[in-house]
CSV table of C-alpha atoms in Angstrom, one decimal:
chain,number,residue,atom,x,y,z
A,1,MET,CA,-14.4,18.8,9.0
A,2,ASP,CA,-15.3,15.2,9.8
A,3,GLU,CA,-16.0,15.2,12.8
A,4,GLU,CA,-15.4,11.2,13.3
A,5,VAL,CA,-11.9,11.6,12.0
A,6,SER,CA,-11.7,14.6,14.2
A,7,ALA,CA,-12.4,12.4,17.4
A,8,ARG,CA,-10.3,9.6,16.5
A,9,VAL,CA,-7.5,12.0,16.0
A,10,GLU,CA,-8.2,13.3,19.4
A,11,LEU,CA,-8.5,9.6,20.9
A,12,ALA,CA,-5.1,8.5,19.5
A,13,GLY,CA,-3.5,11.2,21.1
A,14,VAL,CA,-4.5,10.7,24.2
A,15,SER,CA,-1.4,9.6,26.7
A,16,GLY,CA,-1.1,6.1,27.4
A,17,MET,CA,-3.9,5.2,24.9
A,18,SER,CA,-2.8,2.3,23.1
A,19,ARG,CA,-4.4,1.5,19.5
A,20,ALA,CA,-5.8,-1.8,20.7
A,21,ARG,CA,-7.9,0.2,24.0
A,22,ALA,CA,-8.8,3.0,21.7
A,23,GLN,CA,-10.4,0.6,19.2
A,24,SER,CA,-12.3,-1.4,21.9
A,25,LEU,CA,-13.6,2.2,23.3
A,26,ILE,CA,-14.7,2.6,19.6
A,27,ASP,CA,-16.4,-0.9,19.6
A,28,ARG,CA,-18.2,-0.3,22.9
A,29,PHE,CA,-19.6,3.0,22.1
A,30,GLY,CA,-20.0,2.8,18.1
A,31,SER,CA,-17.7,5.6,16.9
A,32,ALA,CA,-14.8,7.6,18.4
A,33,ARG,CA,-17.1,10.5,18.4
A,34,ALA,CA,-19.8,9.0,20.7
A,35,ALA,CA,-17.0,7.8,23.0
A,36,LEU,CA,-15.8,11.1,23.4
A,37,ARG,CA,-19.1,12.4,24.0
A,38,ALA,CA,-20.1,9.9,26.4
A,39,SER,CA,-19.9,10.6,30.1
A,40,PRO,CA,-16.8,10.3,32.2
A,41,LYS,CA,-18.5,7.7,34.3
A,42,ALA,CA,-19.5,5.7,31.3
A,43,ARG,CA,-15.7,5.8,29.9
A,44,ALA,CA,-14.2,5.2,33.1
A,45,ALA,CA,-16.1,1.4,33.6
A,46,TRP,CA,-13.7,0.6,30.6
A,47,LEU,CA,-10.5,2.2,31.4
A,48,SER,CA,-8.2,1.9,34.1
A,49,PRO,CA,-8.5,5.4,36.3
A,50,PRO,CA,-4.9,6.8,35.0
A,51,LEU,CA,-6.2,6.5,31.5
A,52,ALA,CA,-9.8,7.8,32.4
A,53,GLU,CA,-8.2,10.9,33.5
A,54,SER,CA,-6.1,11.1,30.6
A,55,ILE,CA,-9.0,11.5,28.5
A,56,GLU,CA,-10.6,14.0,30.4
A,57,ALA,CA,-7.5,16.0,30.5
A,58,ALA,CA,-7.2,15.6,26.7
A,59,LEU,CA,-10.9,16.4,26.3
A,60,ARG,CA,-10.1,19.9,28.3
A,61,ALA,CA,-7.4,20.9,25.8
A,62,PRO,CA,-8.4,19.4,22.4
A,63,VAL,CA,-6.2,19.4,19.5
A,64,ALA,CA,-7.6,17.8,16.8
A,65,ARG,CA,-9.0,20.6,14.9
A,66,GLN,CA,-5.6,22.6,15.1
A,67,ARG,CA,-3.6,19.0,14.3
A,68,LEU,CA,-5.9,18.5,11.3
A,69,ALA,CA,-5.8,22.1,9.8
A,70,ASP,CA,-1.7,22.2,10.1
A,71,ALA,CA,-1.4,19.0,8.4
A,72,GLU,CA,-3.7,20.1,5.8
A,73,ALA,CA,-1.8,23.3,5.1
A,74,ARG,CA,0.9,20.7,4.1
A,75,GLY,CA,-1.3,18.5,1.9
A,76,ILE,CA,-1.7,15.9,4.4
A,77,LEU,CA,-5.0,14.5,4.7
A,78,ALA,CA,-6.3,12.6,7.5
A,79,LEU,CA,-8.6,9.5,6.3
A,80,GLY,CA,-11.0,7.4,8.7
A,81,PRO,CA,-12.4,4.1,8.0
A,82,ASN,CA,-15.6,5.6,6.4
A,83,SER,CA,-13.9,8.4,4.9
A,84,PRO,CA,-14.2,8.2,1.4
A,85,GLY,CA,-10.4,7.7,-0.2
A,86,PHE,CA,-9.8,5.1,2.9
A,87,PRO,CA,-8.0,2.1,1.7
A,88,ALA,CA,-10.3,-1.0,1.6
A,89,ALA,CA,-7.9,-3.5,1.9
A,90,LEU,CA,-6.6,-1.6,5.4
A,91,ALA,CA,-10.1,-1.9,6.9
A,92,SER,CA,-10.2,-5.4,6.5
A,93,ILE,CA,-7.0,-6.4,8.4
A,94,PRO,CA,-6.7,-8.3,11.8
A,95,ASP,CA,-5.4,-5.2,13.5
A,96,PRO,CA,-6.5,-1.8,11.4
A,97,PRO,CA,-5.5,1.5,11.8
A,98,LEU,CA,-7.3,3.6,13.8
A,99,LEU,CA,-6.8,6.3,11.0
A,100,VAL,CA,-4.2,7.2,8.3
A,101,TRP,CA,-2.4,10.3,7.5
A,102,VAL,CA,-2.1,10.4,3.5
A,103,ARG,CA,0.0,12.9,1.2
A,104,GLY,CA,-0.9,12.3,-2.5
A,105,PRO,CA,-3.5,10.1,-4.3
A,106,LEU,CA,-3.7,6.6,-3.2
A,107,PRO,CA,-4.1,3.9,-5.8
A,108,ASP,CA,-7.4,2.3,-5.8
A,109,GLY,CA,-6.5,-0.8,-7.9
A,110,ALA,CA,-4.2,-3.8,-8.0
A,111,ALA,CA,-1.1,-3.6,-5.7
A,112,LEU,CA,1.8,-5.8,-4.7
A,113,ALA,CA,4.1,-5.1,-1.9
A,114,ILE,CA,7.8,-5.7,-2.5
A,115,VAL,CA,10.3,-5.3,0.3
A,116,GLY,CA,13.6,-7.1,1.3
A,117,ALA,CA,17.1,-6.5,2.8
A,118,ARG,CA,18.2,-2.8,3.4
A,119,ARG,CA,22.0,-4.2,2.8
A,120,ALA,CA,20.9,-5.8,-0.4
A,121,SER,CA,23.3,-7.6,-3.1
A,122,THR,CA,23.4,-6.1,-6.3
A,123,ARG,CA,21.4,-9.2,-7.7
A,124,ALA,CA,18.5,-8.3,-5.1
A,125,LEU,CA,18.8,-4.6,-6.2
A,126,GLY,CA,18.5,-5.3,-9.8
A,127,CYS,CA,15.8,-7.9,-9.3
A,128,ALA,CA,13.5,-5.5,-7.3
A,129,ARG,CA,14.2,-2.6,-9.8
A,130,GLY,CA,13.5,-4.4,-13.0
A,131,PHE,CA,10.2,-6.7,-11.5
A,132,ALA,CA,8.8,-3.5,-10.1
A,133,ALA,CA,9.4,-1.7,-13.7
A,134,GLU,CA,7.3,-4.8,-15.3
A,135,ILE,CA,4.8,-4.9,-12.6
A,136,ALA,CA,4.4,-1.2,-12.5
A,137,LYS,CA,3.9,-1.5,-16.0
A,138,ALA,CA,1.1,-3.8,-16.1
A,139,GLY,CA,-1.0,-1.3,-14.1
A,140,ILE,CA,-0.2,-2.5,-10.4
A,141,ALA,CA,0.8,-0.3,-7.6
A,142,VAL,CA,3.8,-0.9,-6.0
A,143,ILE,CA,3.7,-0.7,-2.1
A,144,SER,CA,7.0,-0.7,0.0
A,145,GLY,CA,8.8,1.6,3.0
A,146,LEU,CA,11.3,3.3,1.5
A,147,ALA,CA,14.3,2.0,3.5
A,148,TYR,CA,17.4,1.9,1.7
A,149,GLY,CA,18.2,-1.2,-0.4
A,150,VAL,CA,15.1,-3.2,-1.9
A,151,ASP,CA,12.6,-1.0,-0.9
A,152,ALA,CA,14.0,2.0,-2.2
A,153,ALA,CA,14.8,-0.1,-5.5
A,154,ALA,CA,11.1,-1.3,-5.6
A,155,HIS,CA,9.8,2.2,-5.6
A,156,GLU,CA,12.7,3.2,-7.9
A,157,GLY,CA,11.5,0.5,-10.5
A,158,ALA,CA,7.9,1.6,-10.2
A,159,LEU,CA,9.1,4.9,-11.2
A,160,ASP,CA,10.9,3.8,-14.1
A,161,GLY,CA,7.8,1.9,-15.4
A,162,ARG,CA,5.8,5.0,-15.1
A,163,GLY,CA,3.6,3.3,-12.6
A,164,ARG,CA,2.5,4.2,-9.3
A,165,THR,CA,4.0,3.6,-5.8
A,166,VAL,CA,3.0,4.3,-2.3
A,167,ALA,CA,5.8,4.8,0.5
A,168,VAL,CA,4.4,3.7,4.2
A,169,LEU,CA,6.2,5.4,6.5
A,170,ALA,CA,7.1,4.6,10.2
A,171,SER,CA,6.7,8.7,11.1
A,172,GLY,CA,4.9,11.1,10.5
A,173,LEU,CA,4.5,12.7,7.2
A,174,ASP,CA,6.2,16.1,7.9
A,175,GLN,CA,9.4,14.1,7.9
A,176,VAL,CA,10.7,11.5,5.3
A,177,THR,CA,12.0,8.3,7.3
A,178,PRO,CA,15.0,7.7,6.4
A,179,ARG,CA,16.0,11.4,5.8
A,180,GLY,CA,18.5,10.4,3.0
A,181,GLN,CA,15.5,9.4,1.3
A,182,THR,CA,13.8,12.8,0.7
A,183,ALA,CA,14.6,13.2,-3.1
A,184,LEU,CA,13.1,9.8,-3.9
A,185,ALA,CA,10.3,10.2,-1.6
A,186,GLU,CA,9.6,13.4,-3.7
A,187,ARG,CA,9.9,12.0,-7.0
A,188,ILE,CA,7.1,9.3,-5.7
A,189,LEU,CA,4.9,12.2,-5.5
A,190,ALA,CA,5.8,14.0,-8.4
A,191,SER,CA,4.7,10.8,-10.2
A,192,GLY,CA,1.3,10.6,-8.8
A,193,GLY,CA,2.2,8.5,-6.1
A,194,ALA,CA,1.6,8.9,-2.3
A,195,TRP,CA,3.1,8.5,0.9
A,196,LEU,CA,1.1,7.0,3.9
A,197,SER,CA,1.5,6.7,7.7
A,198,GLU,CA,-0.7,6.0,10.8
A,199,HIS,CA,1.3,8.3,12.9
A,200,PRO,CA,0.5,12.5,13.0
A,201,PRO,CA,2.9,14.9,11.8
A,202,GLY,CA,5.2,16.0,14.3
A,203,GLU,CA,5.8,12.2,15.3
A,204,GLY,CA,9.2,10.7,15.1
A,205,ALA,CA,10.0,7.3,14.0
A,206,GLN,CA,10.2,4.8,17.3
A,207,PRO,CA,11.7,1.4,16.9
A,208,ARG,CA,8.3,-0.1,17.9
A,209,HIS,CA,6.7,1.6,14.7
A,210,PHE,CA,8.6,-0.6,12.0
A,211,PRO,CA,6.9,-3.6,12.6
A,212,GLU,CA,3.6,-2.0,12.9
A,213,ARG,CA,4.2,0.0,9.8
A,214,ASN,CA,4.9,-3.3,8.1
A,215,ARG,CA,1.4,-4.5,8.7
A,216,LEU,CA,0.4,-1.5,6.6
A,217,ILE,CA,2.5,-2.2,3.5
A,218,SER,CA,1.3,-5.9,3.4
A,219,GLY,CA,-2.2,-4.6,4.2
A,220,LEU,CA,-2.6,-2.5,1.3
A,221,ALA,CA,-1.0,-5.1,-1.4
A,222,GLY,CA,-2.9,-8.3,-2.5
A,223,ALA,CA,0.2,-10.0,-2.1
A,224,THR,CA,3.8,-9.3,-0.8
A,225,LEU,CA,6.9,-10.1,-2.4
A,226,ILE,CA,10.2,-10.8,-0.7
A,227,VAL,CA,13.2,-10.4,-2.4
A,228,GLU,CA,15.8,-10.9,-0.3
A,229,ALA,CA,16.0,-11.2,3.8
A,230,ARG,CA,18.4,-12.6,6.2
A,231,GLU,CA,16.7,-14.9,8.7
A,232,LYS,CA,16.1,-12.5,11.3
A,233,SER,CA,15.3,-9.3,8.6
A,234,GLY,CA,12.3,-6.9,9.1
A,235,SER,CA,11.2,-8.1,6.2
A,236,LEU,CA,9.8,-11.5,7.6
A,237,TRP,CA,7.8,-9.6,9.7
A,238,THR,CA,6.1,-8.4,6.8
A,239,ALA,CA,6.0,-11.8,5.7
A,240,ARG,CA,4.1,-13.1,8.7
A,241,HIS,CA,1.8,-9.8,8.7
A,242,ALA,CA,1.0,-10.9,5.2
A,243,LEU,CA,0.0,-14.4,6.0
A,244,GLU,CA,-2.0,-13.1,9.5
A,245,GLN,CA,-3.9,-11.1,6.9
A,246,GLY,CA,-4.8,-13.7,4.3
A,247,ARG,CA,-2.4,-12.5,2.0
A,248,ASP,CA,-0.2,-14.5,-0.5
A,249,VAL,CA,3.6,-14.4,0.1
A,250,LEU,CA,6.0,-14.5,-3.0
A,251,VAL,CA,9.6,-14.6,-2.8
A,252,VAL,CA,12.4,-14.5,-5.0
A,253,PRO,CA,14.9,-17.5,-4.6
A,254,GLY,CA,18.4,-17.0,-4.1
A,255,PRO,CA,21.6,-19.2,-3.4
A,256,ILE,CA,21.3,-21.7,-0.6
A,257,ASP,CA,24.7,-20.9,0.9
A,258,SER,CA,24.0,-17.0,1.0
A,259,ASP,CA,23.5,-15.4,4.2
A,260,LEU,CA,21.5,-12.7,2.7
A,261,CYS,CA,18.8,-15.3,1.3
A,262,ARG,CA,18.5,-17.6,4.2
A,263,GLY,CA,15.3,-16.2,5.6
A,264,THR,CA,13.7,-15.8,1.8
A,265,ASN,CA,14.5,-19.5,1.2
A,266,ARG,CA,12.9,-20.9,4.7
A,267,LEU,CA,9.6,-18.9,3.4
A,268,LEU,CA,9.7,-21.3,0.0
A,269,ARG,CA,10.6,-24.4,2.5
A,270,ASP,CA,7.5,-23.1,4.7
A,271,GLY,CA,5.5,-23.0,1.4
A,272,ALA,CA,5.8,-19.5,0.1
A,273,THR,CA,5.3,-18.9,-3.9
A,274,PRO,CA,8.6,-19.4,-5.6
A,275,ILE,CA,8.8,-16.1,-8.2
A,276,LEU,CA,11.2,-16.4,-11.1
A,277,GLU,CA,10.1,-13.7,-13.5
A,278,PRO,CA,8.0,-10.7,-13.3
A,279,ALA,CA,5.5,-12.3,-15.3
A,280,ASP,CA,4.9,-14.6,-12.0
A,281,ALA,CA,4.1,-11.8,-9.9
A,282,ILE,CA,1.6,-10.6,-12.0
A,283,GLU,CA,-0.4,-13.4,-12.5
A,284,ALA,CA,-0.2,-13.9,-8.8
A,285,VAL,CA,-1.9,-10.3,-8.1
A,286,LEU,CA,-4.0,-10.3,-11.7
A,287,GLY,CA,-4.6,-14.0,-12.0
A,288,PRO,CA,-3.9,-16.7,-14.7
A,289,LEU,CA,-5.1,-14.9,-17.6
A,290,SER,CA,-2.7,-11.9,-17.2
A,291,ARG,CA,0.0,-14.3,-18.6
A,292,ARG,CA,-0.2,-14.9,-22.4
A,293,PRO,CA,1.6,-18.3,-23.5
A,294,VAL,CA,3.7,-17.6,-27.1
A,295,ALA,CA,1.5,-18.3,-29.8
A,296,PRO,CA,2.9,-19.6,-33.4
A,297,GLU,CA,3.0,-17.6,-36.3
A,298,SER,CA,-0.3,-19.2,-37.6
A,299,GLU,CA,-2.4,-17.9,-34.7
A,300,ALA,CA,-0.6,-14.5,-34.5
A,301,SER,CA,-3.7,-12.7,-35.9
A,302,GLU,CA,-6.5,-14.6,-33.9
A,303,ARG,CA,-4.3,-13.6,-30.9
A,304,SER,CA,-3.9,-9.8,-31.8
A,305,ALA,CA,-8.1,-9.9,-32.4
A,306,PRO,CA,-9.3,-8.0,-29.0
A,307,SER,CA,-12.3,-9.9,-27.0
A,308,ASP,CA,-15.3,-8.0,-26.6
A,309,PRO,CA,-14.3,-6.0,-23.5
A,310,GLY,CA,-11.2,-5.1,-25.4
A,311,ARG,CA,-13.3,-3.8,-28.1
A,312,ALA,CA,-15.1,-1.7,-25.7
A,313,ILE,CA,-12.1,-0.5,-24.3
A,314,LEU,CA,-11.0,0.6,-27.7
A,315,THR,CA,-14.1,2.2,-28.8
A,316,LEU,CA,-14.0,4.4,-25.2
A,317,LEU,CA,-10.2,5.7,-26.2
A,318,ALA,CA,-11.5,6.8,-30.0
A,319,ASP,CA,-11.7,10.0,-28.8
A,320,GLY,CA,-8.2,10.1,-27.0
A,321,PRO,CA,-6.6,9.1,-24.1
A,322,ARG,CA,-8.3,8.6,-20.6
A,323,ASP,CA,-7.3,8.4,-16.6
A,324,LEU,CA,-7.5,4.5,-15.7
A,325,ASP,CA,-10.0,5.2,-13.1
A,326,ALA,CA,-12.3,6.9,-15.6
A,327,LEU,CA,-12.1,4.0,-17.8
A,328,ALA,CA,-12.9,1.4,-14.8
A,329,ARG,CA,-16.3,3.5,-14.0
A,330,ALA,CA,-16.9,4.1,-17.7
A,331,LEU,CA,-16.9,-0.2,-18.0
A,332,GLY,CA,-18.5,-1.0,-14.8
A,333,ARG,CA,-15.5,-3.1,-14.1
A,334,ARG,CA,-12.9,-3.1,-11.0
A,335,PRO,CA,-9.7,-1.6,-11.8
A,336,ALA,CA,-7.9,-4.8,-10.7
A,337,GLU,CA,-9.9,-6.6,-13.8
A,338,LEU,CA,-9.2,-3.5,-16.1
A,339,SER,CA,-5.5,-3.7,-15.6
A,340,GLY,CA,-5.9,-7.5,-16.7
A,341,LEU,CA,-7.9,-6.4,-19.8
A,342,LEU,CA,-5.5,-3.5,-20.6
A,343,LEU,CA,-2.0,-5.9,-20.3
A,344,GLU,CA,-3.6,-8.0,-23.1
A,345,LEU,CA,-4.5,-4.8,-25.5
A,346,GLU,CA,-0.6,-3.9,-24.8
A,347,LEU,CA,0.8,-7.2,-25.3
A,348,THR,CA,-0.6,-6.9,-29.0
A,349,GLY,CA,0.1,-3.5,-29.2
A,350,LEU,CA,-3.4,-1.7,-29.4
A,351,VAL,CA,-2.8,0.7,-26.1
A,352,ARG,CA,-0.3,1.9,-24.5
A,353,ARG,CA,0.1,3.4,-20.8
A,354,ASP,CA,1.7,6.8,-19.5
A,355,GLY,CA,1.1,6.1,-15.6
A,356,ALA,CA,-2.4,6.2,-15.0
A,357,ARG,CA,-3.5,7.5,-18.7
A,358,VAL,CA,-4.2,4.8,-21.1
A,359,ALA,CA,-4.3,5.7,-25.1
A,360,ARG,CA,-4.7,3.8,-28.2
A,361,THR,CA,-1.7,3.1,-30.4
A,362,ARG,CA,-3.4,4.1,-33.7
A,363,PRO,CA,-6.5,5.5,-34.6
A,364,GLY,CA,-9.3,3.0,-34.5
């Protein structure tokens, strides 16, 4: 068992302990494990008397090991910032989680967050689902919050595109929030996606958890796409978090006389990037090389010839399909860079993707 993760679970569970206070203790002593092994006097110098006593009470009756074992029995793992598989993107945000609880494999390549109104218009639901499908086909993971409306449509679209999607929950992973989304959540796992939360199993969703959860949605992704949002929508919190984290905010424009689009249109007024088609969002995540101009017929044969990296990919696929991660390692390329190269080969009909697997469309 990872002793640092166990210490973080113990520290996070101390009555009255805020995330900020726990992080300050970790920073002061160098690790959560060191903070809990320090003398009561050393800890007390940095804490209020009630909180210092709460830590002593927790240490007299530790719960972390049992909590971790129970979670593992449910297929849920706890990851700290130094754990293998911890999302590197979350480690760099201004308010990182002490640890995350995960069920299912987290994608390690390019990712886009897609969020929007719960009571969304038919236009927005169709847009979110259609965009997410094309984005998933480009090898970009879709991150959202499993809420009704745009979030659910984004997850559905990623599944339509046979891609990977991550549901970030505001409760422990032993209970799906909202409960009506259980079937969709199970489909996400079955497709190779994942659930993620910073709350331990057994902890229900509280109102304050949702804005905090939104910072993880934006933090996991290279950019956040807002499809539709009222002026006081929770999705605008996600946009604010994205900006604080140095991430791009992308927006699908809507009718200027629609209350449903007033929040998103104001984001555009304030400098967000307008997204008119899936290729715009793909380019925002993967870069301009992901968008190929339409070439005249005379250039078709030249366009279909793969680049040197493309030929290397085709050579590796000559013996059969490969997993995306294995292919990236074999080529010595970052997953995001590989996604752009694969998109070029897909557009010329040389390869096809089925979820996380890549295959040649015809023998070499």
